[in-house]
Amino acid sequence: MNIQKQISEYINSQPEPKRTDMQELHDLMLELMPDDTLWFLDGKNDEGKTVSNPNIGYGLRTIQYADGKTKDFYQIGMSANTTGISVYIMGIDDKTYLTRTFGEKIGKASVTGYCIKFRALKDINIEILKAAIQYGYEQKP
């Protein structure tokens, strides 16, 4: 199954209104990163055990581990969680940046060093989320 079909099935498997919000976010990501790499991670490890929520990724970055090994991964990610949606912004060195810059302005959301979590798009300022995503995307190494 191709990645776009997996993404579509994942979004369509969500209950409303989360499904509509995730589709709107997916469309926004494709608008911000039209020609970049798409990812779908099903949340399972190599043994088939569920270790995380499935997630959709956008963009490409290379993670370098302390032992020198590298791994390709997404720059921006999105997943459904039990209470709403999480947006992951990878590769920001300053782990206080998202909270300091967007935390007060975004609305009803939890903002950490790399994750913005909210119940529904109606609870947040979409322009602030868009600015955070754009900033994260521009942090490509």
C-alpha positions as CSV (number, residue, x, y, z in Angstrom):
1,M,0.0,0.0,0.0
2,N,1.4,3.4,-0.9
3,I,2.0,6.1,1.7
4,Q,-0.8,8.4,0.5
5,K,-3.3,5.6,0.8
6,Q,-2.0,4.7,4.3
7,I,-2.3,8.4,5.4
8,S,-5.8,8.6,3.9
9,E,-6.9,5.4,5.7
10,Y,-5.4,6.6,9.0
11,I,-7.2,10.0,8.8
12,N,-10.5,8.4,7.7
13,S,-10.3,6.0,10.7
14,Q,-10.5,8.8,13.2
15,P,-13.8,9.8,14.7
16,E,-15.4,13.2,13.9
17,P,-14.5,16.0,14.5
18,K,-10.9,14.8,14.7
19,R,-11.0,13.4,11.2
20,T,-11.9,16.7,9.7
21,D,-9.3,18.6,11.8
22,M,-6.6,16.1,10.8
23,Q,-7.5,16.4,7.1
24,E,-7.3,20.2,7.4
25,L,-3.9,19.9,9.0
26,H,-2.7,17.4,6.4
27,D,-3.8,19.8,3.6
28,L,-2.0,22.7,5.4
29,M,1.2,20.6,5.7
30,L,1.1,19.7,2.0
31,E,0.6,23.4,1.2
32,L,3.6,24.4,3.3
33,M,5.8,21.6,2.1
34,P,4.4,20.7,-1.4
35,D,7.4,18.9,-2.8
36,D,8.8,17.3,0.3
37,T,8.9,13.7,1.6
38,L,5.8,12.1,3.1
39,W,6.0,9.5,5.8
40,F,3.6,7.2,7.5
41,L,4.7,5.3,10.6
42,D,2.2,2.7,11.9
43,G,3.5,2.9,15.5
44,K,4.9,-0.6,15.5
45,N,8.5,-1.6,16.0
46,D,10.5,-4.2,14.0
47,E,8.9,-7.0,16.0
48,G,5.3,-5.7,15.2
49,K,4.7,-4.5,18.8
50,T,2.8,-1.2,19.1
51,V,5.2,1.4,20.6
52,S,3.5,4.7,19.7
53,N,0.5,6.2,18.0
54,P,0.6,6.0,14.2
55,N,1.9,9.2,12.8
56,I,2.2,11.1,9.5
57,G,5.5,12.9,8.7
58,Y,6.4,15.7,6.4
59,G,9.9,16.7,5.2
60,L,13.2,14.9,5.7
61,R,15.9,15.3,8.3
62,T,18.8,13.1,9.3
63,I,19.2,12.3,12.9
64,Q,22.7,11.6,14.1
65,Y,23.1,9.5,17.2
66,A,25.9,9.7,19.8
67,D,27.5,6.5,18.4
68,G,27.8,8.2,15.0
69,K,25.0,6.3,13.3
70,T,22.4,8.2,11.3
71,K,18.7,7.7,10.5
72,D,16.4,9.6,8.2
73,F,13.2,10.9,9.8
74,Y,10.6,13.5,9.3
75,Q,10.9,17.2,10.1
76,I,7.2,17.8,11.1
77,G,4.8,15.1,12.3
78,M,1.2,14.7,13.2
79,S,-0.8,12.0,15.1
80,A,-4.1,11.5,16.8
81,N,-4.0,10.9,20.5
82,T,-6.6,10.0,23.0
83,T,-7.8,13.5,23.6
84,G,-7.0,15.3,20.3
85,I,-4.1,15.9,17.9
86,S,-0.3,16.2,18.4
87,V,2.0,18.1,16.0
88,Y,5.7,17.3,16.3
89,I,8.3,19.8,15.3
90,M,11.7,18.1,15.1
91,G,15.1,19.5,15.0
92,I,14.8,22.7,17.1
93,D,17.9,22.9,19.3
94,D,16.5,25.3,21.8
95,K,13.9,23.2,23.7
96,T,12.3,26.3,25.2
97,Y,11.7,28.0,21.9
98,L,8.2,26.7,21.0
99,T,6.9,27.3,24.5
100,R,8.4,30.8,24.8
101,T,7.4,31.9,21.2
102,F,4.1,30.3,20.6
103,G,2.8,29.0,24.0
104,E,1.0,32.1,25.2
105,K,-0.5,32.9,21.8
106,I,-1.7,29.6,20.4
107,G,-4.8,29.1,22.6
108,K,-5.8,25.9,24.4
109,A,-2.8,23.8,23.7
110,S,0.0,22.1,25.6
111,V,3.4,23.2,24.1
112,T,6.6,21.4,24.9
113,G,10.1,21.4,23.4
114,Y,9.0,19.6,20.2
115,C,5.2,19.0,20.5
116,I,2.0,21.0,20.3
117,K,-1.0,19.1,21.6
118,F,-4.6,20.3,21.4
119,R,-8.1,18.9,21.4
120,A,-9.4,20.5,18.2
121,L,-8.4,23.2,15.7
122,K,-11.3,25.4,16.9
123,D,-9.4,25.6,20.3
124,I,-6.2,27.1,18.8
125,N,-5.1,30.0,16.6
126,I,-4.3,28.2,13.3
127,E,-2.0,31.1,12.2
128,I,0.2,30.6,15.2
129,L,0.3,26.9,14.7
130,K,1.2,27.5,11.0
131,A,4.0,29.9,12.1
132,A,5.4,27.2,14.5
133,I,5.3,24.6,11.8
134,Q,7.0,27.0,9.3
135,Y,9.7,27.8,11.8
136,G,10.3,24.1,12.5
137,Y,10.4,23.3,8.8
138,E,13.0,26.0,8.2
139,Q,15.3,24.4,10.8
140,K,16.5,21.8,8.3
141,P,20.1,20.9,9.0
